[in-house]
Tab-separated table of C-alpha atoms in Angstrom:
chain	number	residue	atom	x	y	z
A	252	UNK	CA	-6.548	18.774	-33.460
A	253	UNK	CA	-5.190	18.086	-29.990
A	254	UNK	CA	-2.421	15.864	-28.689
A	255	UNK	CA	-4.114	13.771	-26.413
A	256	UNK	CA	-7.231	12.885	-24.953
A	257	UNK	CA	-6.866	14.366	-21.866
A	258	UNK	CA	-6.515	17.688	-23.759
A	259	UNK	CA	-10.150	17.114	-25.477
A	260	UNK	CA	-11.593	16.476	-22.318
A	261	UNK	CA	-9.849	19.700	-20.716
A	262	UNK	CA	-10.830	22.044	-23.950
A	263	UNK	CA	-14.364	20.201	-23.885
A	264	UNK	CA	-14.660	20.903	-19.732
A	265	UNK	CA	-14.175	24.576	-19.757
A	266	UNK	CA	-16.323	25.344	-22.515
A	267	UNK	CA	-18.853	23.547	-20.221
A	268	UNK	CA	-18.374	25.155	-16.900
A	269	UNK	CA	-18.803	28.963	-19.046
A	270	UNK	CA	-22.084	27.412	-20.624
A	271	UNK	CA	-23.173	26.165	-17.605
A	272	UNK	CA	-23.237	22.069	-17.546
A	273	UNK	CA	-21.885	18.972	-16.587
A	274	UNK	CA	-19.326	16.595	-18.810
A	275	UNK	CA	-19.334	12.682	-18.948
A	276	UNK	CA	-17.319	10.255	-21.051
A	277	UNK	CA	-20.031	8.498	-22.775
A	278	UNK	CA	-18.456	6.019	-24.958
A	279	UNK	CA	-14.982	4.942	-26.031
A	280	UNK	CA	-13.543	2.287	-28.598
A	281	UNK	CA	-10.105	0.680	-28.489
A	282	UNK	CA	-7.550	0.302	-31.523
A	283	UNK	CA	-6.726	-2.851	-33.221
A	284	UNK	CA	-3.477	-3.181	-30.093
A	285	UNK	CA	-6.433	-3.483	-27.572
A	286	UNK	CA	-4.178	-0.104	-25.845
A	287	UNK	CA	-4.966	2.788	-27.355
A	288	UNK	CA	-8.473	4.336	-28.036
A	289	UNK	CA	-9.720	4.853	-31.068
A	290	UNK	CA	-12.401	7.167	-30.862
A	291	UNK	CA	-14.421	8.521	-27.647
A	292	UNK	CA	-17.353	10.639	-26.861
A	293	UNK	CA	-17.886	13.118	-24.036
A	294	UNK	CA	-21.231	14.632	-23.320
A	295	UNK	CA	-23.373	15.838	-21.647
A	296	UNK	CA	-24.576	14.901	-18.226
A	297	UNK	CA	-28.149	15.073	-18.707
A	298	UNK	CA	-27.851	12.646	-21.929
A	299	UNK	CA	-29.764	9.174	-21.750
A	300	UNK	CA	-32.719	7.977	-20.276
A	301	UNK	CA	-33.546	6.614	-16.646
A	302	UNK	CA	-35.732	3.773	-15.465
A	303	UNK	CA	-37.373	4.655	-12.399
A	304	UNK	CA	-36.207	2.630	-9.355
A	305	UNK	CA	-38.908	4.110	-6.828
A	306	UNK	CA	-40.674	1.307	-4.671
A	307	UNK	CA	-43.759	3.514	-4.620
A	308	UNK	CA	-44.630	4.860	-8.329
A	309	UNK	CA	-46.954	7.628	-6.727
A	310	UNK	CA	-42.967	8.693	-5.599
A	311	UNK	CA	-41.263	8.959	-8.247
A	312	UNK	CA	-37.705	9.710	-7.499
A	313	UNK	CA	-35.708	12.936	-9.193
A	314	UNK	CA	-33.915	12.066	-12.187
A	315	UNK	CA	-30.570	13.974	-14.172
A	316	UNK	CA	-31.164	11.997	-17.593
A	317	UNK	CA	-33.013	13.950	-19.596
A	318	UNK	CA	-32.177	12.875	-22.984
A	319	UNK	CA	-29.716	15.545	-23.909
A	320	UNK	CA	-28.337	14.707	-27.081
A	321	UNK	CA	-25.565	17.794	-26.411
A	322	UNK	CA	-21.942	15.791	-27.445
A	323	UNK	CA	-19.043	15.450	-29.097
A	324	UNK	CA	-17.055	12.993	-30.783
A	325	UNK	CA	-13.296	12.875	-31.156
A	326	UNK	CA	-11.162	10.151	-33.354
A	327	UNK	CA	-7.524	9.110	-33.621
A	328	UNK	CA	-5.769	10.192	-36.248
A	329	UNK	CA	-2.530	8.373	-38.093
A	330	UNK	CA	-0.311	10.643	-36.541
A	331	UNK	CA	-1.331	9.743	-32.867
A	332	UNK	CA	-3.589	12.829	-32.425
A	333	UNK	CA	-7.506	13.651	-31.986
A	334	UNK	CA	-9.641	15.290	-34.314
A	335	UNK	CA	-13.183	16.734	-33.135
A	336	UNK	CA	-14.995	14.633	-35.859
A	337	UNK	CA	-19.158	15.284	-34.811
A	338	UNK	CA	-20.371	18.163	-32.669
A	339	UNK	CA	-23.954	18.625	-31.378
A	340	UNK	CA	-24.293	21.609	-28.915
A	341	UNK	CA	-27.720	22.017	-28.461
A	342	UNK	CA	-29.482	21.158	-25.211
A	343	UNK	CA	-32.688	20.200	-24.145
A	344	UNK	CA	-32.696	21.944	-20.549
A	345	UNK	CA	-31.996	25.120	-19.274
A	346	UNK	CA	-28.307	26.193	-18.756
A	347	UNK	CA	-26.992	28.203	-15.334
A	348	UNK	CA	-22.619	29.100	-15.626
A	349	UNK	CA	-23.403	30.518	-12.120
A	350	UNK	CA	-24.178	26.912	-10.834
A	351	UNK	CA	-21.592	25.040	-13.319
A	352	UNK	CA	-19.100	24.872	-10.224
A	353	UNK	CA	-21.662	21.998	-8.473
A	354	UNK	CA	-21.330	19.659	-11.164
A	355	UNK	CA	-18.801	16.689	-10.336
A	356	UNK	CA	-16.575	17.323	-13.040
A	357	UNK	CA	-15.992	20.649	-12.065
A	358	UNK	CA	-14.815	20.177	-8.582
A	359	UNK	CA	-11.395	20.310	-7.281
A	360	UNK	CA	-9.787	20.055	-4.062
A	361	UNK	CA	-5.937	20.145	-3.899
A	362	UNK	CA	-3.280	18.753	-1.717
A	363	UNK	CA	-2.980	22.378	0.232
A	364	UNK	CA	-6.584	22.953	1.096
A	365	UNK	CA	-7.334	19.464	1.812
A	366	UNK	CA	-4.264	19.684	4.721
A	367	UNK	CA	-5.532	23.080	5.975
A	368	UNK	CA	-8.744	21.259	6.617
A	369	UNK	CA	-7.306	18.824	8.484
A	370	UNK	CA	-4.685	21.074	10.693
A	371	UNK	CA	-7.994	23.061	11.823
A	372	UNK	CA	-9.916	20.243	12.270
A	373	UNK	CA	-7.183	19.129	14.601
A	374	UNK	CA	-7.336	22.619	16.276
A	375	UNK	CA	-10.990	22.631	17.346
A	376	UNK	CA	-12.277	24.179	14.627
A	377	UNK	CA	-15.552	23.508	13.262
A	378	UNK	CA	-16.435	22.067	9.625
A	379	UNK	CA	-18.574	25.424	9.118
A	380	UNK	CA	-15.973	27.787	10.031
A	381	UNK	CA	-13.737	25.738	8.543
A	382	UNK	CA	-14.667	26.403	5.318
A	383	UNK	CA	-15.892	29.890	5.527
A	384	UNK	CA	-12.194	30.442	6.379
A	385	UNK	CA	-11.608	29.852	2.929
A	386	UNK	CA	-14.016	31.297	1.301
A	387	UNK	CA	-12.906	34.777	2.170
A	388	UNK	CA	-9.391	33.945	1.410
A	389	UNK	CA	-10.958	32.871	-2.026
A	390	UNK	CA	-12.949	36.149	-2.346
A	391	UNK	CA	-16.769	34.263	-2.368
A	392	UNK	CA	-18.556	31.023	-2.652
A	393	UNK	CA	-18.172	31.210	-6.546
A	394	UNK	CA	-14.242	31.237	-6.651
A	395	UNK	CA	-14.094	27.956	-4.460
A	396	UNK	CA	-14.222	24.694	-7.046
A	397	UNK	CA	-15.968	22.843	-4.175
A	398	UNK	CA	-18.752	23.030	-1.749
A	399	UNK	CA	-19.421	23.160	1.931
A	400	UNK	CA	-20.063	19.526	1.611
A	401	UNK	CA	-17.063	18.185	-0.009
A	402	UNK	CA	-15.216	19.874	2.319
A	403	UNK	CA	-17.328	18.306	5.425
A	404	UNK	CA	-16.822	14.765	3.417
A	405	UNK	CA	-13.005	15.221	3.484
A	406	UNK	CA	-13.442	16.279	7.446
A	407	UNK	CA	-15.215	13.229	8.000
A	408	UNK	CA	-12.676	10.902	6.220
A	409	UNK	CA	-9.545	12.399	7.623
A	410	UNK	CA	-11.233	11.925	10.915
A	411	UNK	CA	-12.025	8.431	10.428
A	412	UNK	CA	-8.328	7.998	9.240
A	413	UNK	CA	-7.115	9.458	12.498
A	414	UNK	CA	-9.351	6.989	14.624
A	415	UNK	CA	-10.202	9.453	17.182
A	416	UNK	CA	-13.265	8.706	19.801
A	417	UNK	CA	-16.616	6.980	19.691
A	418	UNK	CA	-17.889	4.694	17.555
A	419	UNK	CA	-13.987	3.771	16.514
A	420	UNK	CA	-12.864	3.135	19.823
A	421	UNK	CA	-12.532	-0.127	19.208
A	422	UNK	CA	-10.737	-0.412	16.242
A	423	UNK	CA	-8.248	1.949	17.532
A	424	UNK	CA	-7.570	-0.334	20.344
A	425	UNK	CA	-7.175	-2.581	18.238
A	426	UNK	CA	-4.197	-0.834	16.281
A	427	UNK	CA	-3.034	0.220	19.232
A	428	UNK	CA	-2.359	-3.813	20.266
A	429	UNK	CA	-1.210	-3.846	16.906
A	430	UNK	CA	1.327	-1.175	17.082
A	431	UNK	CA	2.659	-2.498	20.569
A	432	UNK	CA	2.983	-5.639	18.609
A	433	UNK	CA	4.643	-4.169	15.892
A	434	UNK	CA	7.132	-2.287	17.893
A	435	UNK	CA	8.333	-5.645	20.092
A	436	UNK	CA	8.640	-7.548	15.831
A	437	UNK	CA	11.033	-4.222	14.699
A	438	UNK	CA	12.764	-4.517	17.906
A	439	UNK	CA	13.080	-8.384	17.269
A	440	UNK	CA	14.516	-7.620	13.727
A	441	UNK	CA	17.156	-5.011	14.873
A	442	UNK	CA	18.377	-7.362	17.421
A	443	UNK	CA	18.436	-10.205	14.676
A	444	UNK	CA	20.194	-8.424	12.437
A	445	UNK	CA	22.549	-6.941	14.927
A	446	UNK	CA	23.601	-10.579	15.796
A	447	UNK	CA	24.066	-11.400	12.060
A	448	UNK	CA	26.757	-8.659	11.292
A	449	UNK	CA	28.655	-9.585	14.995
A	450	UNK	CA	28.398	-13.273	14.086
A	451	UNK	CA	27.883	-15.591	11.206
A	452	UNK	CA	27.370	-19.139	10.850
A	453	UNK	CA	29.926	-21.028	9.418
A	454	UNK	CA	30.213	-22.839	6.010
A	455	UNK	CA	29.528	-26.269	6.221
A	456	UNK	CA	30.562	-27.061	2.767
A	457	UNK	CA	33.551	-25.533	0.419
A	458	UNK	CA	31.155	-23.789	-2.377
A	459	UNK	CA	31.696	-20.429	-3.120
A	460	UNK	CA	28.022	-20.026	-3.309
A	461	UNK	CA	27.230	-21.021	0.500
A	462	UNK	CA	29.783	-18.642	1.210
A	463	UNK	CA	27.875	-15.833	-0.909
A	464	UNK	CA	24.694	-16.774	1.353
A	465	UNK	CA	26.528	-16.114	4.540
A	466	UNK	CA	27.971	-12.860	3.644
A	467	UNK	CA	24.445	-11.426	2.832
A	468	UNK	CA	21.652	-13.427	4.422
A	469	UNK	CA	20.580	-12.933	8.151
A	470	UNK	CA	21.870	-16.061	10.163
A	471	UNK	CA	18.116	-17.133	10.937
A	472	UNK	CA	17.332	-17.307	6.737
A	473	UNK	CA	20.945	-18.590	6.492
A	474	UNK	CA	20.536	-21.690	8.186
A	475	UNK	CA	17.333	-22.447	6.281
A	476	UNK	CA	19.560	-22.350	3.176
A	477	UNK	CA	22.432	-24.509	4.989
A	478	UNK	CA	19.205	-26.995	5.363
A	479	UNK	CA	19.099	-27.221	1.365
A	480	UNK	CA	23.149	-27.363	1.078
A	481	UNK	CA	22.803	-30.439	4.073
A	482	UNK	CA	20.596	-32.672	2.172
A	483	UNK	CA	22.407	-32.455	-1.174
A	484	UNK	CA	24.047	-35.421	0.222
A	485	UNK	CA	20.399	-37.331	-0.970
A	486	UNK	CA	20.178	-36.402	-4.191
A	487	UNK	CA	21.693	-37.788	-7.332
A	488	UNK	CA	21.635	-36.082	-10.747
A	489	UNK	CA	21.840	-37.435	-14.771
A	490	UNK	CA	21.950	-35.181	-17.937
A	491	UNK	CA	18.465	-35.964	-19.902
A	492	UNK	CA	19.078	-33.396	-23.002
A	493	UNK	CA	20.959	-30.360	-24.349
A	494	UNK	CA	19.144	-27.679	-26.584
A	495	UNK	CA	21.747	-25.208	-27.137
A	496	UNK	CA	22.488	-23.138	-23.830
A	497	UNK	CA	19.510	-24.839	-22.048
A	498	UNK	CA	20.234	-28.079	-19.740
A	499	UNK	CA	17.964	-30.427	-18.467
A	500	UNK	CA	18.451	-32.623	-15.816
A	501	UNK	CA	16.910	-35.080	-14.318
A	502	UNK	CA	17.457	-35.319	-9.885
A	503	UNK	CA	16.357	-38.289	-8.091
A	504	UNK	CA	15.618	-37.083	-4.402
A	505	UNK	CA	14.779	-39.035	-1.330
A	506	UNK	CA	12.355	-37.518	1.191
A	507	UNK	CA	11.337	-38.463	4.304
A	508	UNK	CA	7.827	-39.745	5.142
A	509	UNK	CA	6.451	-39.885	8.731
A	510	UNK	CA	9.212	-40.988	10.917
A	511	UNK	CA	11.041	-44.422	8.859
A	512	UNK	CA	9.536	-43.948	5.628
A	513	UNK	CA	11.566	-43.089	2.148
A	514	UNK	CA	10.255	-42.231	-0.748
A	515	UNK	CA	11.903	-41.652	-3.809
A	516	UNK	CA	10.698	-38.776	-6.197
A	517	UNK	CA	11.902	-37.037	-9.165
A	518	UNK	CA	12.425	-33.754	-10.142
A	519	UNK	CA	13.920	-31.627	-13.552
A	520	UNK	CA	15.906	-29.067	-13.343
A	521	UNK	CA	16.531	-26.493	-15.824
A	522	UNK	CA	19.949	-24.522	-16.459
A	523	UNK	CA	20.307	-21.626	-18.892
A	524	UNK	CA	24.080	-21.529	-19.313
A	525	UNK	CA	23.925	-17.930	-21.152
A	526	UNK	CA	21.660	-16.236	-18.630
A	527	UNK	CA	22.467	-18.497	-15.543
A	528	UNK	CA	19.201	-19.146	-14.820
A	529	UNK	CA	17.838	-22.604	-13.195
A	530	UNK	CA	14.413	-23.460	-12.537
A	531	UNK	CA	13.154	-26.459	-10.612
A	532	UNK	CA	9.840	-28.459	-11.072
A	533	UNK	CA	9.781	-28.695	-7.157
A	534	UNK	CA	9.139	-24.347	-7.149
A	535	UNK	CA	10.619	-24.056	-3.806
A	536	UNK	CA	12.330	-20.702	-4.770
A	537	UNK	CA	9.031	-19.898	-6.427
A	538	UNK	CA	7.137	-20.712	-2.886
A	539	UNK	CA	9.422	-19.589	-0.615
A	540	UNK	CA	12.646	-17.670	-2.469
A	541	UNK	CA	15.043	-19.979	-1.270
A	542	UNK	CA	17.169	-22.163	-3.598
A	543	UNK	CA	16.461	-25.913	-3.674
A	544	UNK	CA	18.435	-29.063	-3.020
A	545	UNK	CA	18.248	-29.989	-6.750
A	546	UNK	CA	19.435	-26.464	-8.447
A	547	UNK	CA	21.789	-26.106	-5.788
A	548	UNK	CA	23.111	-29.585	-6.666
A	549	UNK	CA	23.073	-28.871	-10.521
A	550	UNK	CA	24.828	-25.337	-10.038
A	551	UNK	CA	27.466	-26.940	-7.662
A	552	UNK	CA	27.966	-30.576	-8.687
A	553	UNK	CA	27.222	-30.215	-12.135
A	554	UNK	CA	27.951	-26.908	-13.402
A	555	UNK	CA	30.306	-25.843	-11.122
A	556	UNK	CA	28.939	-22.232	-11.078
A	557	UNK	CA	31.049	-20.141	-8.892
A	558	UNK	CA	28.651	-16.879	-8.044
A	559	UNK	CA	24.992	-16.315	-8.215
A	560	UNK	CA	23.243	-13.669	-10.066
A	561	UNK	CA	21.642	-10.872	-7.703
A	562	UNK	CA	18.377	-12.298	-8.624
A	563	UNK	CA	18.834	-15.079	-6.688
A	564	UNK	CA	19.561	-12.967	-3.604
A	565	UNK	CA	16.271	-11.948	-1.964
A	566	UNK	CA	16.643	-8.208	-0.721
A	567	UNK	CA	14.225	-8.613	1.845
A	568	UNK	CA	16.476	-11.386	4.078
A	569	UNK	CA	19.430	-9.487	3.395
A	570	UNK	CA	21.511	-8.327	6.623
A	571	UNK	CA	21.748	-4.802	5.143
A	572	UNK	CA	18.738	-4.368	4.189
A	573	UNK	CA	16.882	-0.732	5.477
A	574	UNK	CA	13.569	-1.091	6.644
A	575	UNK	CA	11.805	2.039	5.775
A	576	UNK	CA	8.362	1.198	7.564
A	577	UNK	CA	10.500	2.497	10.409
A	578	UNK	CA	9.798	6.224	9.045
A	579	UNK	CA	5.771	5.829	8.276
A	580	UNK	CA	4.334	7.908	10.869
A	581	UNK	CA	1.084	7.213	12.807
A	582	UNK	CA	-1.456	9.182	15.653
A	583	UNK	CA	0.202	7.465	18.427
A	584	UNK	CA	3.662	7.822	17.527
A	585	UNK	CA	6.154	10.288	19.213
A	586	UNK	CA	8.637	11.673	16.292
A	587	UNK	CA	10.638	13.781	18.909
A	588	UNK	CA	12.983	10.975	19.798
A	589	UNK	CA	13.691	10.120	16.308
A	590	UNK	CA	15.320	12.696	14.232
A	591	UNK	CA	15.219	10.722	11.542
A	592	UNK	CA	11.426	9.895	11.248
A	593	UNK	CA	11.119	13.713	11.340
A	594	UNK	CA	13.317	14.535	8.502
A	595	UNK	CA	11.178	11.976	6.223
A	596	UNK	CA	8.300	13.457	6.998
A	597	UNK	CA	8.897	16.788	5.977
A	598	UNK	CA	10.761	15.248	2.991
A	599	UNK	CA	7.448	13.462	1.882
A	600	UNK	CA	4.647	16.265	2.736
A	601	UNK	CA	7.550	18.260	0.404
A	602	UNK	CA	7.360	15.878	-2.409
A	603	UNK	CA	4.002	15.251	-2.814
A	604	UNK	CA	3.350	19.202	-3.331
A	605	UNK	CA	6.114	18.634	-6.230
A	606	UNK	CA	4.331	15.502	-7.449
A	607	UNK	CA	0.963	17.307	-7.667
A	608	UNK	CA	2.495	19.841	-9.612
A	609	UNK	CA	4.344	17.542	-11.894
A	610	UNK	CA	1.848	14.601	-12.821
A	611	UNK	CA	-0.127	17.271	-14.819
A	612	UNK	CA	1.929	16.962	-17.763
A	613	UNK	CA	4.551	14.925	-19.193
A	614	UNK	CA	7.295	17.162	-19.403
A	615	UNK	CA	7.081	18.421	-15.871
A	616	UNK	CA	7.538	15.155	-14.411
A	617	UNK	CA	10.470	14.647	-16.767
A	618	UNK	CA	12.298	17.971	-15.527
A	619	UNK	CA	11.357	16.455	-12.107
A	620	UNK	CA	12.602	12.910	-12.980
A	621	UNK	CA	15.921	14.415	-14.128
A	622	UNK	CA	16.214	16.909	-10.925
A	623	UNK	CA	15.645	13.477	-8.694
A	624	UNK	CA	18.366	11.443	-10.307
A	625	UNK	CA	21.333	14.364	-10.177
A	626	UNK	CA	20.093	14.544	-6.479
A	627	UNK	CA	20.674	11.256	-5.744
A	628	UNK	CA	23.923	11.399	-7.328
A	629	UNK	CA	24.813	14.228	-5.625
A	630	UNK	CA	23.485	11.984	-2.175
A	631	UNK	CA	25.707	9.275	-2.873
A	632	UNK	CA	28.754	11.549	-3.313
A	633	UNK	CA	27.880	12.872	0.367
A	634	UNK	CA	27.322	9.504	1.466
A	635	UNK	CA	31.042	8.246	0.004
A	636	UNK	CA	32.603	11.955	1.164
A	637	UNK	CA	31.369	11.059	4.844
A	638	UNK	CA	32.222	7.506	5.129
A	639	UNK	CA	36.118	8.416	3.966
A	640	UNK	CA	35.904	10.886	6.881
A	641	UNK	CA	34.796	14.104	5.546
A	642	UNK	CA	32.190	16.058	7.200
A	643	UNK	CA	29.652	18.317	5.819
A	644	UNK	CA	29.248	21.627	7.067
A	645	UNK	CA	25.483	22.536	7.193
A	646	UNK	CA	23.991	25.722	7.517
A	647	UNK	CA	23.209	26.715	11.071
A	648	UNK	CA	19.216	26.774	11.473
A	649	UNK	CA	18.501	24.815	8.018
A	650	UNK	CA	16.553	22.168	9.596
A	651	UNK	CA	14.947	23.162	13.578
A	652	UNK	CA	12.462	20.600	14.425
A	653	UNK	CA	10.939	21.372	17.910
A	654	UNK	CA	10.392	18.618	20.446
A	655	UNK	CA	6.899	19.743	20.619
A	656	UNK	CA	5.744	21.019	17.223
A	657	UNK	CA	6.672	19.311	13.330
A	658	UNK	CA	5.464	20.603	10.831
A	659	UNK	CA	2.931	22.882	12.158
A	660	UNK	CA	1.492	19.576	14.204
A	661	UNK	CA	1.578	18.966	17.808
A	662	UNK	CA	3.216	15.839	18.976
A	663	UNK	CA	1.357	15.081	22.375
A	664	UNK	CA	1.452	11.203	22.630
A	665	UNK	CA	-1.372	9.688	23.543
A	666	UNK	CA	-0.668	6.599	25.629
A	667	UNK	CA	-2.885	3.732	24.397
A	668	UNK	CA	-3.261	0.902	26.958
A	669	UNK	CA	-4.086	-2.491	26.192
A	670	UNK	CA	-7.727	-3.752	27.735
A	671	UNK	CA	-8.085	-4.891	30.828
A	672	UNK	CA	-8.174	-8.575	31.156
A	673	UNK	CA	-11.520	-9.907	32.248
A	674	UNK	CA	-12.430	-13.100	33.170
A	675	UNK	CA	-14.228	-15.414	31.372
A	676	UNK	CA	-17.469	-17.496	32.594
A	677	UNK	CA	-17.262	-20.922	33.721
A	678	UNK	CA	-13.984	-22.982	35.160
A	679	UNK	CA	-10.533	-22.260	33.792
A	680	UNK	CA	-9.609	-24.800	31.834
A	681	UNK	CA	-6.645	-25.440	33.552
A	682	UNK	CA	-8.903	-26.556	36.170
A	683	UNK	CA	-11.435	-28.786	34.432
A	684	UNK	CA	-12.382	-32.097	35.299
A	685	UNK	CA	-10.671	-34.627	33.123
A	686	UNK	CA	-12.115	-38.368	32.548
A	687	UNK	CA	-10.006	-41.501	33.361
A	688	UNK	CA	-9.429	-42.240	29.384
A	689	UNK	CA	-8.291	-38.666	28.694
A	690	UNK	CA	-5.795	-38.758	31.287
A	691	UNK	CA	-4.667	-41.689	29.652
A	692	UNK	CA	-4.585	-40.837	26.313
A	693	UNK	CA	-3.032	-37.834	27.351
A	694	UNK	CA	0.059	-39.321	29.049
A	695	UNK	CA	0.392	-42.272	26.103
A	696	UNK	CA	0.795	-39.331	23.914
A	697	UNK	CA	3.454	-37.394	25.903
A	698	UNK	CA	5.347	-40.355	26.350
A	699	UNK	CA	5.138	-40.909	22.488
A	700	UNK	CA	5.959	-37.283	21.609
A	701	UNK	CA	9.333	-37.718	24.271
A	702	UNK	CA	10.247	-40.603	22.592
A	703	UNK	CA	10.151	-39.199	18.910
A	704	UNK	CA	11.828	-36.393	20.272
A	705	UNK	CA	14.893	-38.485	21.599
A	706	UNK	CA	15.060	-40.698	18.116
A	707	UNK	CA	15.048	-37.688	16.461
A	708	UNK	CA	18.070	-35.656	17.854
A	709	UNK	CA	19.855	-39.047	17.557
A	710	UNK	CA	19.155	-39.244	13.742
A	711	UNK	CA	20.465	-35.444	13.471
A	712	UNK	CA	23.424	-36.100	15.040
A	713	UNK	CA	24.233	-39.058	12.938
A	714	UNK	CA	22.892	-37.199	9.819
A	715	UNK	CA	25.516	-34.054	10.592
A	716	UNK	CA	28.681	-36.662	11.093
A	717	UNK	CA	27.809	-37.802	7.291
A	718	UNK	CA	27.386	-34.212	6.421
A	719	UNK	CA	30.850	-33.332	7.552
A	720	UNK	CA	32.570	-36.421	6.437
A	721	UNK	CA	31.094	-36.277	2.939
A	722	UNK	CA	32.085	-32.626	2.432
A	723	UNK	CA	35.600	-32.740	4.034
A	724	UNK	CA	36.865	-35.802	3.343
A	725	UNK	CA	35.871	-36.739	-0.296
């Protein structure tokens, strides 16, 4: 009897390695619930028969499927455990325990080995010597659970991800330009966050919900929310029906089409009073993450809701949001000037090893999760004590990071420049000749746009005056 499918597979795989053959999952069937496995079959990798797909029938390709019948069947019992119901041990091919490590099911490369291969490759060690050092450390080729080809494949994959030189040069230049844009974007976001902390847009109404958005959102996003509050004056609501705690409202709205056309549109708003949930058929919240004017009208004018649930305050637009992408290291970043990113990278490296060990069994996973919860509580207490003026004392030398080396990796930053600007063929677009008809059309279009801007500004100014009178002089 086995507790899980993984236990059955692990047992049969150990047996296969001792005998000298590989294991693959052949068939399985789910239970009535569609989730749990009812029974499954593990067989030798040489099972079945393969059809030749060679282009030349006189030069057939070697095939692995030899029609081997060796297998085991396992079925789930009533208590949830698995029982082996069928066992076939006879093979129709030669078994070699000494060569069993070449089968895919018996190969394994742990995170320590991967990290070592990458570090030695960065220092310039050739792949053959890199693999040979692991062979000497293990005590022979047969002691390693992978071959030289697997090591070379991992090194090649790591090189492609590092985007070194050669064929990936164009891709590297592209990511360098994207990194430059991301740096500007991050700086712009930091500046906007700073402006949101030091200044706030005033509320245009006396509703507590608007005040809630003002305190949580950045200034730019709060202005979008204010547009919905401002457009409430064009809405009118009426109760359609009441079914228990759920109320259905009909909201009539006036939408401006083009410049002077106004269209009346009807929406339905559903409000659950017990859960304090609101939903509108316009689906603005689902599309943009902002409550629409129709839902706000029902919440403020009909139901007199004072405080919104936290699920309607999207975290990504909060002014106090911690942006974790600043800690992610790239191949052209210099972390020597960012101690917080250095510590983040060091913690991630340690956590990955713990996660690799704890993910093998449910018991070890629960142990690690319990420890993490305790650490979170301790860190929260330390943060609160430091905010109250208590300084935590750290052991000298507990964390020492050089400006040149972090975790054994050289932090020399290669300056990646943007590609040189090359003049394209043909006459510049700004100096190309223009026909008389195009010139006249362009001038008329510019004149029309200027007149539209002027009329739009006058209209917005009059709307602001009306909104101020509507909300402040009831």
